[in-house]
Structures are given as C-alpha cells and as structure tokens.
Amino acid sequence: MDTYSHIIIIGGGLAGLTNAIHLAKAGVPVTLIEMNTYPKHKVCGEYISNEVLPYFDFLDIDIDALQPTRISKFNITTQKGKRIQSTLPLGGFGVSRYVLDHYLWKKAAVAGVQLLCDQVTDVHYHNNSFRIKTAGNRVLTSDYVIGAYGKRTQLDKTLQRSFSYRKSPWLAVKAHYKTDFDSNTVSLHNFEGGYCGLSMVENNVVNACYLATYDSFKKYKDLGIFQKEVLCKNPHLNTFFKSAESLFSTPITISQINFDKKKPVEDHVFMTGDAAGLIHPLCGNGMAMAIQSAQILSELLIKNYDQGLITPRKVIEIDYTKQWNKAFSKRLYAGRALQKILLNGRLQELSYTIANTIPAIVPKIIKQTHGEPLIC
C-alpha cells in the first residue's frame, strides 16, 4: 500500500531528527525512516559547539535534561607528546549519541513526526515526486526527500554519487571509558597515521574516538595491538589507556569514511549532515554542522509550504546549495588543510613551535572550523 507524506527524511541521526522536529513544529507533514532502533551507540566525537544552543532553545530541546558535560578548553598534542593548550571561543558540551539521538527520537514522536523503523532500498524521482521502497516492503511517495543517512550507504550508489565508487583509506574506532579526566577539556592526540579525540560526556564517561589510515592499521589487523603499538606511542594516549577502564566489550568501528567533496543536492534529494559533506573529526564540529544544515533546509521548506508550494523545486535546490556552501565550504577547506598538517610529523612540530610563540593564533584557527550562534 502506498503511503504519502509531504516530506520524507531518510536517516534518524542528528540532522534527520532535527529536520523532523523543526518541520513538525511548523506544521509540515513529515515522515522519518530509520533503519536502527534506539538507544544505540555511534562512532562519533560526541562534542558539540555551543553555537547550536539558541536553535535548540527554539526547538524546545532541553539539553540540560541530558546532563551534558560543559567544555571550555582544548588541548592538542603532537605524536611526540608536545602539547598546545587553548580556550574554546564559544565553548561546547559533551553528550553521547546513545542518549542524544534517543532523546531527539522521542521528541520527534511527540512533535507529530511519523517514525518508521525500516531500511530504504530505493529512491526514485519522476514527474516532480518521489517513490521510495524499503526492505520491509513499504512503498512511500512524497513531494520532497531529505537524505540524512550519514557518511556513506548503499543509497549513495543508488543515487550514483561519484564518491561512492571510490575506496576510502580511513577507519574510525570509538569506545567509552571510566577514568580520571578533566571534564572541561576536549583533547586531540596525534599518532602515526591518525589522531584520537578524548572528551567527557554525561555520567562522567569519557568518549575516545580515533581516525586511522588503513596503511597504518593493516600491519597489525587487531585493534588492541594497534592501540598498544601505535596510539600509545603518544605518551598522553599511553597514560590514558593504561588507566582507563573500557565500558564496551569491544570498540565499535566504521570503515570507508570518505572526506571527498559532496553535493548538497543529488537527483533532487536534499542532503543534510554527513550525507552533504563531512568535516574531518579533528575539527570537532561535525555534530554542530549537521544540526545547522537541518536548520537551513527546514527554514526553506517551511517557507515554501506556508506560501502554498509556489516556489519551483529548482529554486529551493539552488537556494539550499548556496546557503550550505556559504555556511560550510570554508570550514571543510580548513578541515582538509589542518588534516594535512597534523598527519605530517614535521609540520606538527613546526605548528607546535608557532602556537607556543603566538598563543593567540590557536583560538583563531578554531574559529575557522566553527560557526556563529544559530539564531532563529
């Protein structure tokens, strides 16, 4: 049986759920399809810049109810353990995706979003509308589709997105730990072939999430050995992992993480969050970017709905692409540039010298990967 909804969102991560809540709050009929059930851990740095707080207030999202950790300081270390310290210009907070996504899912349900647990297998655009098929034998139709399904899925190949045919050299690993840790600090520790972020989330739990190249990992092919032989060459990571007690039976991993440029609109599907463009984790701002992309798109679609759907689809697609690029293209460029520096041992040491000679430069660099408060 066909099911119609004005807007269908594919993916129930930060971008998708924020999109759904915002649209429903404005009275726009919306259906969200998510293949997983909540609560669920996800590979993520789990630090969010405070720039999202005004927008969360607008959506009646009470972050304080989740008891997040407030973060105001930033540390970064070279492979050899030399440390640069700075304040975060806007500050941020730490909260796990396990808690946050589940909270937003329930918030979306209360807002009136139709929520479906299923996997989308096909998206087809024809005659100014969409037809979607799922693994659960559902067939749905809609006027607009939002792709909020994350970094990389089979749907990218269905939509013939160019990056989906290229292999990526990146592997990401995440786990939660109990140990003594400065709750006010988010830190980034470099090792050969990658970097590891540490920050505290709710309940005094420390999130450790690292990105590594396959070239550095394939010599060991075992996460425990790789951690001991490579990550722990950085003395700060060595101290952390020796004292920390893992709360996961095994770390969770994802592969084929692609940082190539993506298009915010593909075959008339609006992309938000990581599906639209992925910033390097070292910038620590991917979650805020996902939320802001949802805000940008929601406001365009709500305006069109309120005006009686008079704006041509192409105009909305162009406007979204322009606003998305204005908000994020410079941040993504800065992220790519920073990654090249931090994966080069010599450039790391040079950066350490410059940062200690001119300390004020660090907050300015951080600003290049963060935005302004999201005022509604």
Coordinates of C-alpha atoms in Angstrom, one line a residue:
M1 CA 0.0 0.0 0.0
D2 CA 1.3 3.4 -0.9
T3 CA 1.8 5.9 1.9
Y4 CA 2.1 9.6 1.1
S5 CA 3.9 12.3 3.1
H6 CA 4.8 15.8 2.0
I7 CA 8.4 15.3 3.2
I8 CA 10.3 12.0 3.8
I9 CA 13.5 12.0 5.7
I10 CA 15.9 9.1 5.3
G11 CA 18.0 8.7 8.5
G12 CA 17.5 9.3 12.1
G13 CA 20.8 10.9 13.2
L14 CA 21.3 14.4 14.4
A15 CA 20.5 16.1 11.0
G16 CA 17.5 13.9 10.2
L17 CA 15.9 14.2 13.7
T18 CA 16.5 17.9 13.9
N19 CA 15.0 18.4 10.5
A20 CA 11.9 16.4 11.5
I21 CA 11.4 18.2 14.8
H22 CA 11.7 21.6 13.1
L23 CA 9.3 20.8 10.2
A24 CA 6.7 19.2 12.5
K25 CA 6.9 22.2 14.8
A26 CA 5.9 24.3 11.8
G27 CA 3.0 22.0 10.9
V28 CA 4.6 20.4 7.9
P29 CA 3.7 16.7 7.4
V30 CA 6.9 14.7 7.7
T31 CA 7.8 11.0 7.8
L32 CA 11.2 9.8 9.1
I33 CA 12.7 6.4 8.2
E34 CA 15.5 5.0 10.3
M35 CA 16.9 1.5 10.0
N36 CA 18.2 1.2 13.6
T37 CA 16.4 1.2 16.9
Y38 CA 17.3 3.5 19.9
P39 CA 19.2 3.8 22.1
K40 CA 22.3 3.0 20.0
H41 CA 26.0 3.9 20.2
K42 CA 27.5 5.6 17.1
V43 CA 31.1 6.3 16.1
C44 CA 31.3 10.0 16.9
G45 CA 33.4 12.5 18.8
E46 CA 30.3 13.5 20.9
Y47 CA 31.4 17.1 21.4
I48 CA 29.0 19.8 20.2
S49 CA 29.8 23.5 19.9
N50 CA 27.6 25.9 21.9
E51 CA 26.7 27.6 18.6
V52 CA 23.7 25.2 18.4
L53 CA 22.1 26.2 21.8
P54 CA 19.9 29.1 20.5
Y55 CA 18.5 26.8 17.8
F56 CA 17.9 24.1 20.4
D57 CA 16.0 26.6 22.6
F58 CA 13.9 27.5 19.6
L59 CA 13.0 23.8 19.1
D60 CA 12.4 23.3 22.8
I61 CA 15.2 20.8 23.0
D62 CA 16.3 20.8 26.6
I63 CA 20.0 19.7 26.6
D64 CA 20.3 20.3 30.3
A65 CA 17.9 17.4 30.8
L66 CA 20.6 15.1 29.4
Q67 CA 23.2 16.3 32.0
P68 CA 25.9 17.1 29.4
T69 CA 29.5 17.9 30.4
R70 CA 30.3 21.6 29.8
I71 CA 33.6 22.1 27.9
S72 CA 35.6 25.3 27.6
K73 CA 39.2 24.2 27.0
F74 CA 41.1 22.5 24.1
N75 CA 44.3 20.5 24.1
I76 CA 46.2 19.1 21.2
T77 CA 49.4 17.0 21.3
T78 CA 51.9 16.0 18.6
Q79 CA 53.0 12.4 18.1
K80 CA 55.9 13.0 20.5
G81 CA 53.6 14.4 23.2
K82 CA 54.2 18.1 22.9
R83 CA 51.1 19.9 24.0
I84 CA 49.3 23.0 22.8
Q85 CA 46.5 24.4 25.1
S86 CA 43.8 26.9 24.3
T87 CA 40.3 28.1 25.3
L88 CA 37.4 27.4 23.0
P89 CA 36.0 30.7 21.7
L90 CA 32.3 29.6 22.1
G91 CA 32.7 26.6 24.3
G92 CA 30.7 23.4 23.9
F93 CA 29.3 20.4 25.6
G94 CA 29.7 16.7 25.6
V95 CA 26.8 14.3 25.3
S96 CA 26.7 10.7 23.9
R97 CA 24.8 9.9 20.7
Y98 CA 23.3 7.0 22.7
V99 CA 21.5 9.5 24.9
L100 CA 21.0 12.4 22.5
D101 CA 19.6 10.6 19.5
H102 CA 17.2 8.6 21.6
Y103 CA 16.0 11.9 23.2
L104 CA 15.5 13.5 19.8
W105 CA 13.7 10.5 18.5
K106 CA 11.2 10.7 21.4
K107 CA 10.9 14.5 20.9
A108 CA 10.1 13.9 17.2
A109 CA 7.4 11.5 18.1
V110 CA 5.8 14.0 20.5
A111 CA 6.0 16.7 17.8
G112 CA 3.9 14.5 15.4
V113 CA 6.5 13.1 13.1
Q114 CA 5.6 9.7 11.6
L115 CA 8.5 7.5 12.6
L116 CA 9.3 4.2 10.8
C117 CA 11.9 1.7 11.6
D118 CA 12.9 0.3 8.2
Q119 CA 15.7 0.4 5.7
V120 CA 15.3 2.4 2.5
T121 CA 16.4 0.4 -0.5
D122 CA 15.5 2.6 -3.5
V123 CA 14.7 6.3 -4.1
H124 CA 13.2 7.2 -7.5
Y125 CA 12.3 10.7 -8.7
H126 CA 9.8 11.1 -11.5
N127 CA 7.2 13.7 -12.6
N128 CA 8.0 16.1 -9.7
S129 CA 7.6 13.5 -6.9
F130 CA 9.4 10.6 -5.2
R131 CA 8.7 7.0 -4.8
I132 CA 10.6 5.2 -2.1
K133 CA 10.9 1.4 -1.4
T134 CA 12.0 -0.2 1.8
A135 CA 13.3 -3.5 3.0
G136 CA 10.1 -4.0 4.8
N137 CA 8.1 -4.0 1.5
R138 CA 6.8 -0.5 2.1
V139 CA 6.2 1.9 -0.8
L140 CA 6.0 5.6 0.0
T141 CA 5.6 8.7 -2.0
S142 CA 6.5 12.3 -1.2
D143 CA 7.0 15.7 -2.7
Y144 CA 10.5 16.1 -1.1
V145 CA 13.1 13.7 0.2
I146 CA 15.9 14.6 2.7
G147 CA 18.9 12.3 2.8
A148 CA 20.2 12.4 6.3
Y149 CA 21.6 8.9 6.4
G150 CA 25.2 9.6 7.4
K151 CA 28.6 9.3 5.9
R152 CA 28.2 6.5 3.3
T153 CA 25.5 3.9 2.5
Q154 CA 24.3 1.8 -0.4
L155 CA 21.9 4.6 -1.2
D156 CA 24.8 6.8 -2.4
K157 CA 25.4 4.2 -5.2
T158 CA 21.7 4.1 -6.0
L159 CA 21.8 7.9 -6.4
Q160 CA 25.1 7.5 -8.4
R161 CA 27.1 9.8 -6.2
S162 CA 30.6 9.9 -7.6
F163 CA 32.5 9.5 -4.3
S164 CA 30.6 6.2 -3.5
Y165 CA 32.6 4.4 -6.2
R166 CA 36.0 5.3 -4.7
K167 CA 37.6 3.4 -1.8
S168 CA 38.5 5.4 1.3
P169 CA 41.7 4.9 3.3
W170 CA 40.1 5.7 6.7
L171 CA 38.9 3.7 9.6
A172 CA 37.2 5.1 12.7
V173 CA 37.1 3.5 16.2
K174 CA 35.1 4.5 19.3
A175 CA 34.6 3.3 22.9
H176 CA 33.6 4.7 26.3
Y177 CA 35.8 4.6 29.3
K178 CA 35.9 5.3 33.1
T179 CA 38.9 7.2 34.4
D180 CA 40.0 10.5 35.9
F181 CA 39.7 13.1 33.3
D182 CA 39.4 16.9 33.1
S183 CA 35.7 17.3 32.3
N184 CA 36.2 20.9 31.0
T185 CA 38.6 19.8 28.2
V186 CA 38.3 18.3 24.8
S187 CA 41.7 17.0 23.6
L188 CA 43.1 15.7 20.4
H189 CA 46.2 13.5 20.4
N190 CA 48.1 12.7 17.2
F191 CA 49.7 9.4 16.5
E192 CA 51.4 7.9 13.4
G193 CA 48.7 7.7 10.7
G194 CA 45.8 9.3 12.7
Y195 CA 44.5 11.2 15.7
C196 CA 42.4 10.4 18.7
G197 CA 39.8 12.7 20.4
L198 CA 39.0 12.5 24.1
S199 CA 36.2 14.3 25.9
M200 CA 33.7 13.6 28.7
V201 CA 30.0 13.0 28.1
E202 CA 27.2 12.5 30.6
N203 CA 27.7 10.4 33.8
N204 CA 31.5 11.1 34.0
V205 CA 32.1 8.8 31.0
V206 CA 35.0 9.6 28.6
N207 CA 34.5 9.1 24.9
A208 CA 37.6 8.1 22.9
C209 CA 37.2 8.2 19.2
Y210 CA 40.0 7.9 16.7
L211 CA 40.6 8.0 13.0
A212 CA 43.4 6.0 11.4
T213 CA 44.6 5.2 7.9
Y214 CA 44.4 1.6 6.7
D215 CA 48.1 1.8 5.8
S216 CA 48.9 2.3 9.5
F217 CA 46.4 -0.3 10.7
K218 CA 47.0 -3.1 8.3
K219 CA 50.4 -4.0 9.8
Y220 CA 48.6 -5.1 13.0
K221 CA 45.0 -6.0 11.9
D222 CA 44.0 -6.1 15.6
L223 CA 42.5 -3.1 17.5
G224 CA 44.2 -4.0 20.8
I225 CA 47.6 -4.4 19.3
F226 CA 47.2 -1.3 17.2
Q227 CA 46.3 0.7 20.2
K228 CA 49.3 -0.6 22.1
E229 CA 51.8 -0.3 19.4
V230 CA 50.7 2.9 17.6
L231 CA 48.4 5.1 19.6
C232 CA 50.3 4.6 22.9
K233 CA 53.5 5.9 21.3
N234 CA 51.9 9.2 22.1
P235 CA 52.7 9.5 25.9
H236 CA 49.3 11.2 26.6
L237 CA 47.3 8.4 25.0
N238 CA 49.6 5.8 26.7
T239 CA 48.7 7.3 30.1
F240 CA 45.0 7.4 29.2
F241 CA 44.6 3.9 28.0
K242 CA 46.7 2.4 30.9
S243 CA 44.4 4.0 33.5
A244 CA 41.1 3.8 31.7
E245 CA 38.5 1.0 32.1
S246 CA 36.6 0.3 28.9
L247 CA 32.8 0.2 29.2
F248 CA 32.4 -1.6 25.9
S249 CA 33.1 -5.3 25.4
T250 CA 34.7 -4.3 22.1
P251 CA 35.1 -0.9 20.5
I252 CA 32.7 -0.1 17.6
T253 CA 34.1 0.7 14.2
I254 CA 33.2 2.1 10.8
S255 CA 35.2 2.0 7.6
Q256 CA 35.2 3.7 4.2
I257 CA 34.9 7.1 5.7
N258 CA 35.1 9.5 2.7
F259 CA 36.1 13.1 3.0
D260 CA 35.7 13.9 -0.7
K261 CA 33.5 16.8 -1.7
K262 CA 29.8 16.0 -1.9
K263 CA 26.8 17.9 -3.4
P264 CA 24.1 19.2 -1.0
V265 CA 21.5 18.1 -3.6
E266 CA 21.7 14.9 -5.6
D267 CA 19.0 13.9 -8.1
H268 CA 16.6 16.3 -6.3
V269 CA 17.3 14.8 -2.9
F270 CA 18.3 17.3 -0.3
M271 CA 21.3 16.1 1.7
T272 CA 21.9 17.2 5.3
G273 CA 24.6 16.3 7.9
D274 CA 27.4 14.0 6.8
A275 CA 25.5 13.0 3.7
A276 CA 26.0 16.5 2.4
G277 CA 29.6 16.9 3.5
L278 CA 31.9 15.5 6.1
I279 CA 34.4 17.6 8.1
H280 CA 37.5 16.0 9.5
P281 CA 36.9 14.8 13.1
L282 CA 40.0 16.8 14.2
C283 CA 37.9 19.9 13.9
G284 CA 35.4 18.7 16.5
N285 CA 32.4 20.3 14.9
G286 CA 30.7 17.8 12.7
M287 CA 27.7 17.5 15.1
A288 CA 27.0 21.2 15.1
M289 CA 27.3 21.3 11.3
A290 CA 24.8 18.5 10.9
I291 CA 22.3 20.5 13.1
Q292 CA 22.9 23.7 11.2
S293 CA 22.4 22.1 7.9
A294 CA 19.0 20.8 9.2
Q295 CA 18.1 24.4 10.2
I296 CA 19.0 25.8 6.8
L297 CA 16.9 23.3 4.9
S298 CA 14.0 23.3 7.3
E299 CA 13.5 27.1 7.0
L300 CA 13.5 26.9 3.2
L301 CA 10.9 24.1 3.1
I302 CA 8.7 25.7 5.7
K303 CA 8.7 29.0 3.9
N304 CA 7.6 27.2 0.7
Y305 CA 4.9 25.2 2.5
D306 CA 3.5 28.3 4.2
Q307 CA 3.3 30.1 0.8
G308 CA 1.3 27.3 -0.8
L309 CA 4.2 25.4 -2.5
I310 CA 4.6 28.2 -5.1
T311 CA 8.4 28.1 -5.2
P312 CA 9.8 25.9 -8.0
R313 CA 11.8 22.9 -6.8
K314 CA 14.9 24.1 -8.7
V315 CA 14.8 27.5 -6.9
I316 CA 14.8 25.8 -3.5
E317 CA 17.6 23.5 -4.5
I318 CA 19.7 26.4 -5.7
D319 CA 19.0 28.4 -2.5
Y320 CA 19.9 25.5 -0.3
T321 CA 23.1 24.8 -2.2
K322 CA 24.1 28.5 -1.9
Q323 CA 23.3 28.7 1.8
W324 CA 25.0 25.3 2.5
N325 CA 28.2 26.4 0.7
K326 CA 28.2 29.8 2.5
A327 CA 27.9 28.1 5.9
F328 CA 30.3 25.2 5.4
S329 CA 32.6 25.3 2.4
K330 CA 35.3 27.4 4.2
R331 CA 35.1 25.1 7.3
L332 CA 35.5 22.0 5.2
Y333 CA 38.5 23.6 3.4
A334 CA 40.1 24.5 6.7
G335 CA 39.5 20.9 7.9
R336 CA 41.3 19.4 4.9
A337 CA 44.2 21.8 5.4
L338 CA 44.5 21.1 9.1
Q339 CA 44.5 17.3 8.5
K340 CA 47.4 17.6 6.0
I341 CA 49.4 19.4 8.7
L342 CA 48.5 17.1 11.6
L343 CA 49.3 13.9 9.7
N344 CA 52.8 15.2 8.9
G345 CA 55.2 14.8 11.8
R346 CA 57.5 17.7 10.8
L347 CA 54.6 20.1 10.2
Q348 CA 53.2 19.0 13.6
E349 CA 56.4 20.1 15.3
L350 CA 56.5 23.3 13.3
S351 CA 52.9 24.1 14.3
Y352 CA 53.7 23.4 17.9
T353 CA 56.6 26.0 17.8
I354 CA 54.4 28.6 16.1
A355 CA 51.5 28.1 18.5
N356 CA 53.7 28.4 21.5
T357 CA 55.3 31.5 20.1
I358 CA 51.9 33.1 19.2
P359 CA 49.3 31.6 21.5
A360 CA 46.5 33.8 20.2
I361 CA 46.7 32.0 16.9
V362 CA 45.0 28.8 18.2
P363 CA 41.6 30.3 19.0
K364 CA 41.6 32.0 15.6
I365 CA 42.2 28.7 13.9
I366 CA 39.5 27.0 15.9
K367 CA 37.1 29.8 14.7
Q368 CA 37.8 28.7 11.1
T369 CA 36.1 25.4 11.7
H370 CA 33.2 26.7 13.9
G371 CA 30.3 29.0 13.1
E372 CA 28.3 31.7 14.9
P373 CA 25.4 31.0 17.2
L374 CA 22.4 29.7 15.2
I375 CA 19.8 32.5 15.7
C376 CA 16.3 31.7 14.6

